[in-house]
Amino acid sequence: MGADLLLAYVPAAKITKARRRVLHRLVNELTDEEANCDEINSISDERDTRQMLHEHVDLLPANPCVHRDVVELSLPHIPYPLLFTGGHSWGDSPSNFFDAFCCLGYLQPIYRQLRDWAVEDGQLRRSKVCRRKSA
């Protein structure tokens, strides 16, 4: 018996201070049912789940390129890039970001907001590239 490979992902939105505040607001607006679902409680032992979610929002990297356990990938047929983290696990979290990505990726209001920002950021990047090429 060996280790399992575990991966988690969230949309690769640029996380600014203003966007982080929006994510904290979304955590506050979650219903108790959303914030205390089985998928999230399986990660959270005794701590307050909503407080844990706020900590996960704070953990989202503003610059994922400086973290060895996070990679940004663009996949075919997905119109926005994703941040992946993970590794081998023997029952523990395989990386510092794994639990955060699992929880935040599971919550639809937060995932949708990250996705919308990732799409918006991608459109801005493409328009900057196009302007550079045409100059």
mmCIF file of C-alpha atoms in Angstrom:
data_model
loop_
_atom_site.group_PDB
_atom_site.id
_atom_site.type_symbol
_atom_site.label_atom_id
_atom_site.label_comp_id
_atom_site.label_asym_id
_atom_site.label_seq_id
_atom_site.Cartn_x
_atom_site.Cartn_y
_atom_site.Cartn_z
ATOM 1 C CA MET A 1 0.000 0.000 0.000
ATOM 2 C CA GLY A 2 1.368 3.399 -0.947
ATOM 3 C CA ALA A 3 0.546 7.030 -1.036
ATOM 4 C CA ASP A 4 -2.325 8.447 -3.052
ATOM 5 C CA LEU A 5 -1.905 11.305 -5.503
ATOM 6 C CA LEU A 6 -4.337 14.080 -4.597
ATOM 7 C CA LEU A 7 -4.970 17.213 -6.655
ATOM 8 C CA ALA A 8 -7.154 20.244 -6.010
ATOM 9 C CA TYR A 9 -7.813 23.266 -8.178
ATOM 10 C CA VAL A 10 -9.471 26.664 -8.286
ATOM 11 C CA PRO A 11 -9.789 29.156 -11.146
ATOM 12 C CA ALA A 12 -6.593 31.199 -11.513
ATOM 13 C CA ALA A 13 -7.901 34.678 -10.798
ATOM 14 C CA LYS A 14 -5.523 37.476 -9.908
ATOM 15 C CA ILE A 15 -6.177 38.028 -6.191
ATOM 16 C CA THR A 16 -6.031 41.711 -5.283
ATOM 17 C CA LYS A 17 -6.927 43.243 -1.913
ATOM 18 C CA ALA A 18 -10.301 44.367 -3.283
ATOM 19 C CA ARG A 19 -11.057 40.903 -4.671
ATOM 20 C CA ARG A 20 -10.022 39.263 -1.403
ATOM 21 C CA ARG A 21 -12.547 41.517 0.399
ATOM 22 C CA VAL A 22 -15.265 40.333 -2.016
ATOM 23 C CA LEU A 23 -14.373 36.705 -1.247
ATOM 24 C CA HIS A 24 -14.584 37.384 2.506
ATOM 25 C CA ARG A 25 -18.009 38.943 1.940
ATOM 26 C CA LEU A 26 -19.091 35.837 0.008
ATOM 27 C CA VAL A 27 -17.947 33.629 2.910
ATOM 28 C CA ASN A 28 -20.026 35.757 5.290
ATOM 29 C CA GLU A 29 -23.051 35.438 2.982
ATOM 30 C CA LEU A 30 -22.930 31.626 2.797
ATOM 31 C CA THR A 31 -25.867 29.921 4.420
ATOM 32 C CA ASP A 32 -25.084 27.767 7.453
ATOM 33 C CA GLU A 33 -25.959 24.751 5.316
ATOM 34 C CA GLU A 34 -23.396 25.755 2.647
ATOM 35 C CA ALA A 35 -20.684 26.596 5.175
ATOM 36 C CA ASN A 36 -21.177 23.408 7.207
ATOM 37 C CA CYS A 37 -21.603 20.825 4.454
ATOM 38 C CA ASP A 38 -20.092 17.360 4.898
ATOM 39 C CA GLU A 39 -17.387 17.951 2.299
ATOM 40 C CA ILE A 40 -16.039 20.915 4.247
ATOM 41 C CA ASN A 41 -16.615 19.460 7.712
ATOM 42 C CA SER A 42 -14.568 16.402 6.751
ATOM 43 C CA ILE A 43 -11.564 18.746 6.506
ATOM 44 C CA SER A 44 -12.439 20.893 9.522
ATOM 45 C CA ASP A 45 -12.194 19.110 12.872
ATOM 46 C CA GLU A 46 -12.967 21.348 15.820
ATOM 47 C CA ARG A 47 -12.451 24.848 14.450
ATOM 48 C CA ASP A 48 -15.286 27.084 13.401
ATOM 49 C CA THR A 49 -15.892 26.307 9.738
ATOM 50 C CA ARG A 50 -16.598 29.872 8.658
ATOM 51 C CA GLN A 51 -13.382 31.080 10.351
ATOM 52 C CA MET A 52 -11.507 28.307 8.541
ATOM 53 C CA LEU A 53 -12.989 29.490 5.221
ATOM 54 C CA HIS A 54 -11.816 33.049 5.933
ATOM 55 C CA GLU A 55 -8.321 31.668 6.586
ATOM 56 C CA HIS A 56 -8.493 29.792 3.282
ATOM 57 C CA VAL A 57 -9.431 33.015 1.460
ATOM 58 C CA ASP A 58 -6.383 34.678 3.042
ATOM 59 C CA LEU A 59 -4.236 31.772 1.856
ATOM 60 C CA LEU A 60 -5.141 32.219 -1.831
ATOM 61 C CA PRO A 61 -1.898 33.303 -3.462
ATOM 62 C CA ALA A 62 -1.696 36.814 -4.911
ATOM 63 C CA ASN A 63 1.267 35.582 -6.957
ATOM 64 C CA PRO A 64 1.150 31.796 -7.392
ATOM 65 C CA CYS A 65 4.463 31.783 -9.262
ATOM 66 C CA VAL A 66 6.387 32.159 -5.994
ATOM 67 C CA HIS A 67 4.950 28.974 -4.456
ATOM 68 C CA ARG A 68 6.513 25.622 -5.265
ATOM 69 C CA ASP A 69 3.330 23.692 -4.520
ATOM 70 C CA VAL A 70 1.038 25.679 -6.859
ATOM 71 C CA VAL A 71 1.031 25.676 -10.653
ATOM 72 C CA GLU A 72 -1.126 27.580 -13.132
ATOM 73 C CA LEU A 73 -2.299 25.491 -16.083
ATOM 74 C CA SER A 74 -4.504 26.147 -19.081
ATOM 75 C CA LEU A 75 -6.460 23.091 -20.165
ATOM 76 C CA PRO A 76 -8.200 22.487 -23.500
ATOM 77 C CA HIS A 77 -11.893 23.387 -23.562
ATOM 78 C CA ILE A 78 -11.721 25.387 -20.308
ATOM 79 C CA PRO A 79 -11.779 29.115 -21.134
ATOM 80 C CA TYR A 80 -9.792 30.181 -18.073
ATOM 81 C CA PRO A 81 -6.585 28.992 -16.386
ATOM 82 C CA LEU A 82 -6.640 26.928 -13.199
ATOM 83 C CA LEU A 83 -4.379 26.846 -10.158
ATOM 84 C CA PHE A 84 -3.490 23.286 -9.158
ATOM 85 C CA THR A 85 -1.917 22.018 -5.972
ATOM 86 C CA GLY A 86 -1.440 18.569 -4.560
ATOM 87 C CA GLY A 87 0.982 15.743 -4.160
ATOM 88 C CA HIS A 88 1.261 12.346 -2.554
ATOM 89 C CA SER A 89 -0.695 11.797 0.629
ATOM 90 C CA TRP A 90 -0.616 9.176 3.334
ATOM 91 C CA GLY A 91 -3.850 10.513 4.834
ATOM 92 C CA ASP A 92 -2.663 14.080 5.341
ATOM 93 C CA SER A 93 -2.903 17.169 3.149
ATOM 94 C CA PRO A 94 -0.247 16.924 0.438
ATOM 95 C CA SER A 95 0.460 20.672 0.257
ATOM 96 C CA ASN A 96 -0.082 23.912 2.144
ATOM 97 C CA PHE A 97 -2.807 24.989 -0.283
ATOM 98 C CA PHE A 98 -4.647 21.680 -0.717
ATOM 99 C CA ASP A 99 -7.388 22.101 1.921
ATOM 100 C CA ALA A 100 -7.971 25.726 0.899
ATOM 101 C CA PHE A 101 -8.377 24.821 -2.780
ATOM 102 C CA CYS A 102 -10.686 21.883 -1.908
ATOM 103 C CA CYS A 103 -12.974 23.950 0.309
ATOM 104 C CA LEU A 104 -13.088 27.110 -1.784
ATOM 105 C CA GLY A 105 -13.443 25.133 -5.003
ATOM 106 C CA TYR A 106 -16.407 23.237 -3.573
ATOM 107 C CA LEU A 107 -18.379 26.368 -2.623
ATOM 108 C CA GLN A 108 -20.282 27.478 -5.719
ATOM 109 C CA PRO A 109 -20.543 31.228 -4.969
ATOM 110 C CA ILE A 110 -16.796 31.432 -4.413
ATOM 111 C CA TYR A 111 -15.898 29.176 -7.344
ATOM 112 C CA ARG A 112 -18.140 31.199 -9.690
ATOM 113 C CA GLN A 113 -16.587 34.480 -8.562
ATOM 114 C CA LEU A 114 -13.041 33.141 -9.018
ATOM 115 C CA ARG A 115 -14.039 31.778 -12.436
ATOM 116 C CA ASP A 116 -15.512 35.105 -13.545
ATOM 117 C CA TRP A 117 -12.357 36.934 -12.475
ATOM 118 C CA ALA A 118 -10.132 34.346 -14.176
ATOM 119 C CA VAL A 119 -12.065 34.810 -17.438
ATOM 120 C CA GLU A 120 -11.849 38.595 -17.083
ATOM 121 C CA ASP A 121 -8.113 38.429 -16.316
ATOM 122 C CA GLY A 122 -7.565 36.165 -19.323
ATOM 123 C CA GLN A 123 -9.356 38.580 -21.627
ATOM 124 C CA LEU A 124 -7.207 41.431 -20.325
ATOM 125 C CA ARG A 125 -4.025 39.389 -20.887
ATOM 126 C CA ARG A 126 -5.064 38.505 -24.432
ATOM 127 C CA SER A 127 -5.914 42.107 -25.297
ATOM 128 C CA LYS A 128 -2.518 43.275 -23.979
ATOM 129 C CA VAL A 129 -0.750 40.611 -26.048
ATOM 130 C CA CYS A 130 -2.713 41.624 -29.153
ATOM 131 C CA ARG A 131 -1.824 45.290 -28.646
ATOM 132 C CA ARG A 132 1.855 44.427 -28.276
ATOM 133 C CA LYS A 133 1.810 42.366 -31.464
ATOM 134 C CA SER A 134 0.092 45.096 -33.459
ATOM 135 C CA ALA A 135 2.426 47.845 -32.204
#
